[in-house]
């Protein structure tokens, strides 16, 4: 039997090239070697207020993005989280197993609650438990994610181990798959911060559906470090980030990337980078247009049925072990 992978993205804002290079690209590469589940995590999205109509539209748009990226629905299961109610049910079980201290230690919670004091939403606090539920329900072996999710995955492993110890062997202990390059693409406007959908400055991110002109403008405006050399160098985070993006979209070895820009300066590099990103996104953007809404709705419906079959078995097993009939 093939091992399983599970991953997901939130249907919030616009997916950016960081989401693609850190996560989606790896889902596509791994899908054939695993039994694959790719979820649109709309219940995570409501941890912050959402406009209902926009959320509905973004949910469908994200499915389109998965398909355009190359997720093959004849092979992988694509579904919407809220179509499988077991996700929320198992999350409650995990709420009863997790400790406050574990959740308080999550750096994403610390970041997102900054300045909010007692007013921070409880959804933001317990969200890692819903993520753990997503993963554990499918007895997932491997979770391809960006660097920002590493800590949540460690929590998932701890909870799975605790449940197995207290109630008997039930969950598979999942491993993260974090790509060696591209796991943390930084903002174009602030290279010490990750590129993010919720960033108020839209110039910080290249969105997957951006047109050529916007991409050229955003790259032109991207901040650079002092100095002139276009080289990989951790101590110069802006140029390091831009060159990493260039490396990933061209698929060239790092030495070749540096050699192309030796003695050329930032202006030339930025023009080449913008054109490389435009070329890279072109086939993806064309594919995105080729799926009809009705076709996507059908794919999601059949995906939810397949996902539910497994999720309901796992939840029944969990409840049985805890003395709850289902
Ligand atoms: N900058 C990034 N570089 C590499 N990978 C990234 N991921 C997110 N940002 C980067 C990975 O993309 C997957 C889907 O992410 P998500 O939809 O769960 O949202 P997120 O992690 O919360 O991403 P954003 O863009 O930063 O959204 P907001 O601003 O709403 O928090 C995940 O595997 C993630 O690791």
XYZ file of N, CA, C and O and ligand atoms in Angstrom, residues 7-24 27 41 44 48 62 66 108 112 127 144-150 179 182-187 193-199, ligand 1:
227
model
N -2.104 17.745 2.685
C -1.736 19.145 2.903
C -2.913 20.030 2.500
O -3.887 19.536 1.925
N -2.810 21.303 2.812
C -3.914 22.204 2.485
C -3.468 23.651 2.481
O -2.365 23.985 2.920
N -4.340 24.489 1.953
C -4.112 25.942 2.003
C -5.446 26.606 2.316
O -6.511 26.026 2.078
N -5.359 27.810 2.844
C -6.577 28.540 3.213
C -7.104 29.347 2.026
O -6.310 29.999 1.348
N -8.422 29.327 1.837
C -8.978 30.123 0.728
C -9.140 31.594 1.119
O -10.232 32.147 1.067
N -8.035 32.191 1.554
C -8.057 33.595 1.957
C -7.134 34.363 1.026
O -6.110 33.812 0.603
N -7.459 35.586 0.742
C -6.582 36.423 -0.087
C -6.242 35.736 -1.391
O -7.023 34.936 -1.918
N -5.066 36.052 -1.906
C -4.632 35.462 -3.179
C -3.402 34.615 -2.940
O -2.479 35.057 -2.251
N -3.369 33.441 -3.531
C -2.182 32.596 -3.355
C -0.984 33.262 -4.038
O -1.119 33.842 -5.120
N 0.149 33.172 -3.397
C 1.338 33.833 -3.929
C 2.401 32.803 -4.292
O 2.249 31.604 -4.028
N 3.464 33.318 -4.861
C 4.514 32.430 -5.355
C 5.211 31.678 -4.203
O 5.710 30.574 -4.397
N 5.149 32.251 -2.992
C 5.690 31.551 -1.815
C 4.872 30.312 -1.510
O 5.427 29.227 -1.263
N 3.531 30.433 -1.562
C 2.672 29.259 -1.348
C 2.995 28.186 -2.396
O 3.031 26.997 -2.094
N 3.223 28.651 -3.631
C 3.482 27.688 -4.712
C 4.846 26.999 -4.514
O 4.931 25.775 -4.518
N 5.893 27.799 -4.306
C 7.243 27.215 -4.235
C 7.460 26.446 -2.937
O 8.178 25.450 -2.906
N 6.808 26.919 -1.853
C 6.985 26.252 -0.559
C 6.105 25.026 -0.396
O 6.451 24.102 0.335
N 4.955 25.010 -1.072
C 4.008 23.922 -0.820
C 3.500 23.261 -2.109
O 3.862 22.120 -2.419
N 2.694 23.968 -2.877
C 1.996 23.334 -4.010
C 2.917 22.596 -4.990
O 2.585 21.507 -5.463
N 3.577 19.290 -3.641
C 2.413 18.407 -3.679
C 2.361 17.726 -5.043
O 2.141 16.513 -5.127
N -8.794 24.514 3.146
C -9.125 24.551 4.573
C -9.928 25.815 4.922
O -9.435 26.748 5.548
N -10.262 26.878 8.622
C -9.128 27.662 9.143
C -9.311 29.137 8.791
O -8.946 30.012 9.567
N -10.337 34.276 11.309
C -10.461 35.740 11.254
C -11.712 36.049 10.417
O -12.094 35.228 9.582
N -9.514 28.527 -5.181
C -8.363 27.765 -4.700
C -8.340 26.360 -5.325
O -7.270 25.846 -5.682
N -5.306 24.690 -7.414
C -4.744 23.342 -7.208
C -4.680 22.605 -8.555
O -3.665 21.998 -8.909
N 3.276 31.252 15.693
C 2.274 31.907 14.844
C 1.186 32.557 15.716
O 0.727 33.653 15.415
N 0.306 36.429 15.663
C -1.025 36.892 15.261
C -1.806 37.531 16.413
O -2.785 38.224 16.176
N -6.390 26.931 16.533
C -6.275 26.519 15.128
C -5.264 25.383 14.873
O -5.538 24.482 14.074
N 3.664 17.821 3.271
C 4.505 18.824 2.601
C 4.019 20.235 2.911
O 2.917 20.614 2.520
N 4.822 20.991 3.632
C 4.452 22.358 4.054
C 5.664 23.281 3.983
O 6.801 22.824 3.858
N 5.389 24.576 4.104
C 6.470 25.555 4.221
C 6.997 25.568 5.655
O 6.380 25.001 6.568
N 8.125 26.254 5.815
C 8.823 26.314 7.103
C 7.917 26.815 8.246
O 8.026 26.354 9.382
N 6.980 27.731 7.917
C 6.131 28.344 8.954
C 5.229 27.334 9.655
O 4.702 27.621 10.720
N 5.046 26.151 9.053
C 4.130 25.174 9.655
C 4.861 24.084 10.452
O 4.233 23.179 10.997
N 6.180 24.178 10.525
C 6.978 23.125 11.161
C 6.563 22.920 12.625
O 6.374 21.787 13.087
N 10.739 21.627 1.879
C 11.739 21.614 0.802
C 13.030 22.306 1.227
O 12.992 23.297 1.960
N 13.234 27.150 -0.828
C 11.894 27.682 -1.132
C 10.892 27.503 -0.008
O 9.733 27.856 -0.153
N 11.333 26.983 1.134
C 10.378 26.729 2.211
C 9.970 28.021 2.928
O 9.016 28.038 3.680
N 10.725 29.095 2.678
C 10.341 30.374 3.285
C 10.717 31.505 2.322
O 11.810 32.062 2.402
N 9.804 31.779 1.416
C 10.002 32.908 0.505
C 9.600 34.169 1.270
O 8.552 34.204 1.912
N 10.479 35.173 1.207
C 10.255 36.364 2.020
C 9.513 37.448 1.248
O 9.461 37.413 0.007
N 8.960 38.394 2.003
C 8.247 39.515 1.384
C 9.205 40.329 0.513
O 10.368 40.535 0.878
N 10.547 39.212 6.708
C 9.191 38.700 6.974
C 8.786 37.779 5.847
O 9.117 38.051 4.682
N 8.011 36.704 6.155
C 7.653 35.816 5.040
C 6.617 36.467 4.112
O 5.806 37.285 4.558
N 6.693 36.103 2.849
C 5.677 36.543 1.891
C 4.355 36.001 2.397
O 4.266 34.826 2.739
N 3.333 36.860 2.440
C 2.110 36.437 3.103
C 0.870 36.962 2.383
O 0.865 38.080 1.884
N -0.181 36.124 2.357
C -1.434 36.525 1.715
C -2.061 37.704 2.438
O -2.724 38.523 1.841
N -1.914 37.721 3.768
C -2.618 38.743 4.544
C -1.787 40.018 4.731
O -2.200 40.905 5.462
N -0.639 40.096 4.068
C 0.183 41.305 4.158
C -0.609 42.500 3.610
O -1.187 42.407 2.526
N 6.272 32.686 2.240
C 6.130 31.390 2.122
N 7.145 30.633 1.619
C 7.003 29.284 1.489
N 5.872 28.612 1.837
C 4.845 29.319 2.319
N 3.619 28.973 2.744
C 2.957 30.087 3.143
N 3.729 31.168 3.002
C 4.906 30.734 2.499
C 3.077 27.613 2.730
O 1.935 27.602 1.873
C 1.004 26.629 2.344
C -0.378 27.190 2.378
O -0.411 28.278 3.266
P -1.768 28.745 3.957
O -2.822 28.984 2.962
O -2.095 27.810 5.045
O -1.499 30.103 4.550
P -0.376 30.665 5.372
O 0.669 29.727 5.791
O -0.975 31.316 6.506
O 0.157 31.612 4.261
P 0.065 33.111 4.217
O 0.222 33.410 2.791
O 1.061 33.719 5.113
O -1.395 33.486 4.720
P -1.767 34.379 5.960
O -1.163 35.682 5.664
O -3.273 34.401 5.897
O -1.232 33.773 7.229
C 1.511 26.151 3.708
O 2.135 24.889 3.547
C 2.532 27.181 4.083
O 3.558 26.631 4.881
